[in-house]
């Protein structure tokens, strides 16, 4: 425990850091597990299972044919952004049949990252819609897969019909610094909204 020295020379414990909850959502195979793992300072909790023949009719692997596992509950990681600010990351499952878990995972969340793949942009519509309907602020992070076409922010925004206030950021879900930039965007967006309301 870190101690602070008061004016009179006495020491007192430093205040506990503020802990914030963020969701990481998006379509099947978009890189949510990779993103959480790239930035987590603890060994991330993963609930991945092998894809099976039984799931083939319901799991669309178009564009992610090499994918062998899928998240069936959540991913969990933690990152300390500053000495006084810790983020707890909850990655949601991407398939429709696991969406019943989203309400539980979203409870108490400060905001969210919606991860998108421009090769399958339609796969993130459900996540965008989910957070818009519930008034949960989010940043749209375009995961720049190797070989995927790059599009300007305004084109992605128009394709998804995003509100002007939703940040759109290009990122690499494998790169810690790139992911940190996305997470900082979510926190800054939320704090700006709260400050504006406080007025």
mmCIF file of C-alpha atoms in Angstrom:
data_model
loop_
_atom_site.group_PDB
_atom_site.id
_atom_site.type_symbol
_atom_site.label_atom_id
_atom_site.label_comp_id
_atom_site.label_asym_id
_atom_site.label_seq_id
_atom_site.Cartn_x
_atom_site.Cartn_y
_atom_site.Cartn_z
ATOM 1 C CA UNK A 1 0.000 0.000 0.000
ATOM 2 C CA UNK A 2 1.362 3.406 -0.975
ATOM 3 C CA UNK A 3 1.488 6.013 1.787
ATOM 4 C CA UNK A 4 1.060 9.771 1.487
ATOM 5 C CA UNK A 5 2.810 12.195 3.829
ATOM 6 C CA UNK A 6 0.549 14.827 5.352
ATOM 7 C CA UNK A 7 1.578 18.408 6.174
ATOM 8 C CA UNK A 8 2.345 17.391 9.768
ATOM 9 C CA UNK A 9 4.692 14.571 8.775
ATOM 10 C CA UNK A 10 2.214 11.794 9.479
ATOM 11 C CA UNK A 11 1.602 9.188 6.855
ATOM 12 C CA UNK A 12 -1.781 8.084 5.634
ATOM 13 C CA UNK A 13 -2.788 5.453 3.098
ATOM 14 C CA UNK A 14 -3.191 6.623 -0.480
ATOM 15 C CA UNK A 15 -6.761 6.496 -1.708
ATOM 16 C CA UNK A 16 -7.730 3.331 -3.524
ATOM 17 C CA UNK A 17 -7.721 3.677 -7.305
ATOM 18 C CA UNK A 18 -11.009 4.207 -9.104
ATOM 19 C CA UNK A 19 -12.062 0.976 -10.817
ATOM 20 C CA UNK A 20 -14.113 1.240 -14.006
ATOM 21 C CA UNK A 21 -15.816 -1.484 -16.019
ATOM 22 C CA UNK A 22 -15.657 -1.512 -19.823
ATOM 23 C CA UNK A 23 -17.155 -3.967 -22.292
ATOM 24 C CA UNK A 24 -15.475 -5.171 -25.465
ATOM 25 C CA UNK A 25 -18.087 -6.272 -27.998
ATOM 26 C CA UNK A 26 -18.416 -7.017 -31.692
ATOM 27 C CA UNK A 27 -19.081 -9.787 -34.142
ATOM 28 C CA UNK A 28 -17.814 -13.337 -34.229
ATOM 29 C CA UNK A 29 -14.062 -13.556 -34.878
ATOM 30 C CA UNK A 30 -13.427 -9.810 -34.826
ATOM 31 C CA UNK A 31 -10.596 -9.955 -32.250
ATOM 32 C CA UNK A 32 -12.208 -9.298 -28.865
ATOM 33 C CA UNK A 33 -10.241 -12.027 -27.066
ATOM 34 C CA UNK A 34 -7.035 -10.831 -28.739
ATOM 35 C CA UNK A 35 -7.692 -7.218 -27.687
ATOM 36 C CA UNK A 36 -8.288 -8.095 -24.032
ATOM 37 C CA UNK A 37 -5.226 -10.354 -23.962
ATOM 38 C CA UNK A 38 -2.966 -7.770 -25.640
ATOM 39 C CA UNK A 39 -3.526 -5.118 -22.993
ATOM 40 C CA UNK A 40 -4.266 -7.026 -19.771
ATOM 41 C CA UNK A 41 -1.642 -6.744 -17.047
ATOM 42 C CA UNK A 42 -2.928 -9.963 -15.489
ATOM 43 C CA UNK A 43 -3.295 -13.304 -17.165
ATOM 44 C CA UNK A 44 -6.666 -12.869 -18.875
ATOM 45 C CA UNK A 45 -9.557 -15.135 -18.043
ATOM 46 C CA UNK A 46 -10.842 -16.795 -21.201
ATOM 47 C CA UNK A 47 -13.861 -19.023 -21.701
ATOM 48 C CA UNK A 48 -12.998 -20.380 -25.125
ATOM 49 C CA UNK A 49 -14.154 -23.680 -26.533
ATOM 50 C CA UNK A 50 -13.289 -25.427 -29.768
ATOM 51 C CA UNK A 51 -15.603 -24.872 -32.706
ATOM 52 C CA UNK A 52 -17.365 -28.119 -33.554
ATOM 53 C CA UNK A 53 -19.219 -29.604 -36.483
ATOM 54 C CA UNK A 54 -22.441 -29.161 -34.497
ATOM 55 C CA UNK A 55 -21.886 -25.390 -34.457
ATOM 56 C CA UNK A 56 -21.088 -25.110 -38.169
ATOM 57 C CA UNK A 57 -24.691 -24.354 -39.227
ATOM 58 C CA UNK A 58 -24.967 -21.447 -36.747
ATOM 59 C CA UNK A 59 -21.412 -20.048 -36.650
ATOM 60 C CA UNK A 60 -20.660 -18.115 -39.831
ATOM 61 C CA UNK A 61 -16.902 -18.458 -40.282
ATOM 62 C CA UNK A 62 -16.838 -16.593 -43.616
ATOM 63 C CA UNK A 63 -13.744 -14.425 -43.562
ATOM 64 C CA UNK A 64 -12.370 -16.152 -40.445
ATOM 65 C CA UNK A 65 -11.983 -19.671 -41.800
ATOM 66 C CA UNK A 66 -8.856 -20.238 -39.684
ATOM 67 C CA UNK A 67 -10.728 -19.616 -36.417
ATOM 68 C CA UNK A 68 -10.708 -22.751 -34.234
ATOM 69 C CA UNK A 69 -12.111 -21.524 -30.901
ATOM 70 C CA UNK A 70 -14.879 -19.227 -29.717
ATOM 71 C CA UNK A 71 -15.747 -17.380 -26.502
ATOM 72 C CA UNK A 72 -18.777 -18.938 -24.823
ATOM 73 C CA UNK A 73 -19.163 -16.673 -21.779
ATOM 74 C CA UNK A 74 -16.672 -13.803 -21.538
ATOM 75 C CA UNK A 75 -13.073 -12.681 -21.539
ATOM 76 C CA UNK A 76 -11.758 -10.751 -18.552
ATOM 77 C CA UNK A 77 -8.671 -8.598 -18.126
ATOM 78 C CA UNK A 78 -7.378 -5.630 -16.150
ATOM 79 C CA UNK A 79 -5.215 -2.646 -17.002
ATOM 80 C CA UNK A 80 -4.010 0.241 -14.846
ATOM 81 C CA UNK A 81 -4.169 3.410 -16.960
ATOM 82 C CA UNK A 82 -2.890 5.660 -14.179
ATOM 83 C CA UNK A 83 -1.945 5.131 -10.559
ATOM 84 C CA UNK A 84 -5.497 6.138 -9.602
ATOM 85 C CA UNK A 85 -7.436 4.539 -12.489
ATOM 86 C CA UNK A 86 -7.934 0.831 -13.192
ATOM 87 C CA UNK A 87 -10.047 -0.605 -16.002
ATOM 88 C CA UNK A 88 -11.704 -4.004 -15.823
ATOM 89 C CA UNK A 89 -12.367 -5.332 -19.312
ATOM 90 C CA UNK A 90 -15.178 -7.756 -20.086
ATOM 91 C CA UNK A 91 -15.179 -9.231 -23.579
ATOM 92 C CA UNK A 92 -18.600 -10.397 -24.743
ATOM 93 C CA UNK A 93 -19.278 -13.514 -26.806
ATOM 94 C CA UNK A 94 -19.902 -12.741 -30.459
ATOM 95 C CA UNK A 95 -22.497 -15.284 -31.554
ATOM 96 C CA UNK A 96 -26.216 -14.572 -31.412
ATOM 97 C CA UNK A 97 -26.936 -17.572 -29.206
ATOM 98 C CA UNK A 98 -24.859 -16.111 -26.358
ATOM 99 C CA UNK A 99 -26.391 -12.615 -26.386
ATOM 100 C CA UNK A 100 -28.456 -13.407 -23.297
ATOM 101 C CA UNK A 101 -25.202 -12.863 -21.347
ATOM 102 C CA UNK A 102 -24.792 -9.273 -22.542
ATOM 103 C CA UNK A 103 -27.305 -7.718 -20.125
ATOM 104 C CA UNK A 104 -25.498 -9.196 -17.142
ATOM 105 C CA UNK A 105 -22.083 -8.193 -18.447
ATOM 106 C CA UNK A 106 -23.269 -4.643 -19.257
ATOM 107 C CA UNK A 107 -24.564 -3.964 -15.733
ATOM 108 C CA UNK A 108 -22.480 -1.161 -14.216
ATOM 109 C CA UNK A 109 -20.344 -0.602 -17.308
ATOM 110 C CA UNK A 110 -18.932 2.897 -17.829
ATOM 111 C CA UNK A 111 -18.770 2.367 -21.578
ATOM 112 C CA UNK A 112 -17.791 -0.028 -24.325
ATOM 113 C CA UNK A 113 -15.562 -0.730 -27.280
ATOM 114 C CA UNK A 114 -17.301 -2.069 -30.376
ATOM 115 C CA UNK A 115 -14.660 -3.846 -32.413
ATOM 116 C CA UNK A 116 -15.275 -3.952 -36.166
ATOM 117 C CA UNK A 117 -13.765 -5.721 -39.166
ATOM 118 C CA UNK A 118 -14.271 -3.807 -42.432
ATOM 119 C CA UNK A 119 -14.450 -7.107 -44.338
ATOM 120 C CA UNK A 120 -17.572 -8.012 -42.327
ATOM 121 C CA UNK A 121 -18.806 -4.633 -41.122
ATOM 122 C CA UNK A 122 -22.398 -5.845 -40.828
ATOM 123 C CA UNK A 123 -21.321 -8.134 -37.960
ATOM 124 C CA UNK A 124 -20.998 -5.181 -35.575
ATOM 125 C CA UNK A 125 -24.500 -3.760 -36.226
ATOM 126 C CA UNK A 126 -25.978 -5.748 -33.328
ATOM 127 C CA UNK A 127 -23.410 -4.414 -30.844
ATOM 128 C CA UNK A 128 -23.829 -0.815 -32.051
ATOM 129 C CA UNK A 129 -27.600 -1.163 -31.743
ATOM 130 C CA UNK A 130 -27.323 -2.738 -28.270
ATOM 131 C CA UNK A 131 -25.302 0.143 -26.802
ATOM 132 C CA UNK A 132 -27.270 2.873 -28.574
ATOM 133 C CA UNK A 133 -30.583 1.521 -27.266
ATOM 134 C CA UNK A 134 -29.275 1.351 -23.703
ATOM 135 C CA UNK A 135 -27.514 4.713 -23.763
ATOM 136 C CA UNK A 136 -24.113 3.153 -23.042
ATOM 137 C CA UNK A 137 -21.373 5.284 -24.650
ATOM 138 C CA UNK A 138 -18.999 3.411 -26.938
ATOM 139 C CA UNK A 139 -16.035 3.874 -29.219
ATOM 140 C CA UNK A 140 -15.997 2.052 -32.538
ATOM 141 C CA UNK A 141 -12.554 0.513 -33.039
ATOM 142 C CA UNK A 142 -11.779 -0.803 -36.522
ATOM 143 C CA UNK A 143 -9.416 -3.753 -36.128
ATOM 144 C CA UNK A 144 -6.963 -3.416 -39.029
ATOM 145 C CA UNK A 145 -6.496 -7.016 -40.095
ATOM 146 C CA UNK A 146 -3.564 -7.819 -42.367
ATOM 147 C CA UNK A 147 -4.715 -7.573 -45.970
ATOM 148 C CA UNK A 148 -8.004 -5.844 -45.155
ATOM 149 C CA UNK A 149 -8.840 -2.622 -47.001
ATOM 150 C CA UNK A 150 -8.475 0.605 -45.008
ATOM 151 C CA UNK A 151 -11.327 3.116 -45.150
ATOM 152 C CA UNK A 152 -11.493 6.718 -43.908
ATOM 153 C CA UNK A 153 -13.273 7.297 -40.602
ATOM 154 C CA UNK A 154 -16.123 9.163 -42.303
ATOM 155 C CA UNK A 155 -16.815 6.206 -44.618
ATOM 156 C CA UNK A 156 -17.030 3.777 -41.683
ATOM 157 C CA UNK A 157 -19.222 6.231 -39.761
ATOM 158 C CA UNK A 158 -21.581 6.612 -42.718
ATOM 159 C CA UNK A 159 -21.741 2.848 -43.372
ATOM 160 C CA UNK A 160 -22.793 2.215 -39.759
ATOM 161 C CA UNK A 161 -24.932 5.392 -39.474
ATOM 162 C CA UNK A 162 -23.128 6.370 -36.270
ATOM 163 C CA UNK A 163 -23.967 9.494 -34.295
ATOM 164 C CA UNK A 164 -21.382 12.275 -34.747
ATOM 165 C CA UNK A 165 -20.298 11.951 -31.111
ATOM 166 C CA UNK A 166 -19.194 8.316 -31.415
ATOM 167 C CA UNK A 167 -15.396 8.131 -31.771
ATOM 168 C CA UNK A 168 -14.119 5.950 -34.631
ATOM 169 C CA UNK A 169 -10.530 4.750 -34.241
ATOM 170 C CA UNK A 170 -8.314 2.458 -36.310
ATOM 171 C CA UNK A 171 -6.460 -0.039 -34.142
ATOM 172 C CA UNK A 172 -4.484 -3.260 -34.072
ATOM 173 C CA UNK A 173 -6.028 -5.564 -31.460
ATOM 174 C CA UNK A 174 -2.671 -7.349 -31.119
ATOM 175 C CA UNK A 175 -0.786 -4.201 -30.104
ATOM 176 C CA UNK A 176 -0.896 -3.047 -26.482
ATOM 177 C CA UNK A 177 -0.316 0.659 -27.178
ATOM 178 C CA UNK A 178 -2.912 0.688 -29.952
ATOM 179 C CA UNK A 179 -5.472 -0.925 -27.642
ATOM 180 C CA UNK A 180 -4.634 1.500 -24.815
ATOM 181 C CA UNK A 181 -5.455 4.362 -27.169
ATOM 182 C CA UNK A 182 -8.896 2.874 -27.771
ATOM 183 C CA UNK A 183 -9.565 2.409 -24.048
ATOM 184 C CA UNK A 184 -8.450 5.960 -23.259
ATOM 185 C CA UNK A 185 -10.910 7.183 -25.908
ATOM 186 C CA UNK A 186 -13.805 5.421 -24.170
ATOM 187 C CA UNK A 187 -12.887 6.831 -20.763
ATOM 188 C CA UNK A 188 -12.334 10.374 -22.068
ATOM 189 C CA UNK A 189 -15.647 10.276 -23.955
ATOM 190 C CA UNK A 190 -17.526 9.191 -20.842
ATOM 191 C CA UNK A 191 -15.848 11.720 -18.541
ATOM 192 C CA UNK A 192 -16.587 14.513 -21.048
ATOM 193 C CA UNK A 193 -20.265 13.509 -21.078
ATOM 194 C CA UNK A 194 -20.443 13.459 -17.286
ATOM 195 C CA UNK A 195 -18.734 16.864 -17.057
ATOM 196 C CA UNK A 196 -21.168 18.297 -19.592
ATOM 197 C CA UNK A 197 -24.136 17.007 -17.607
ATOM 198 C CA UNK A 198 -22.712 18.433 -14.383
ATOM 199 C CA UNK A 199 -22.505 21.617 -16.253
#
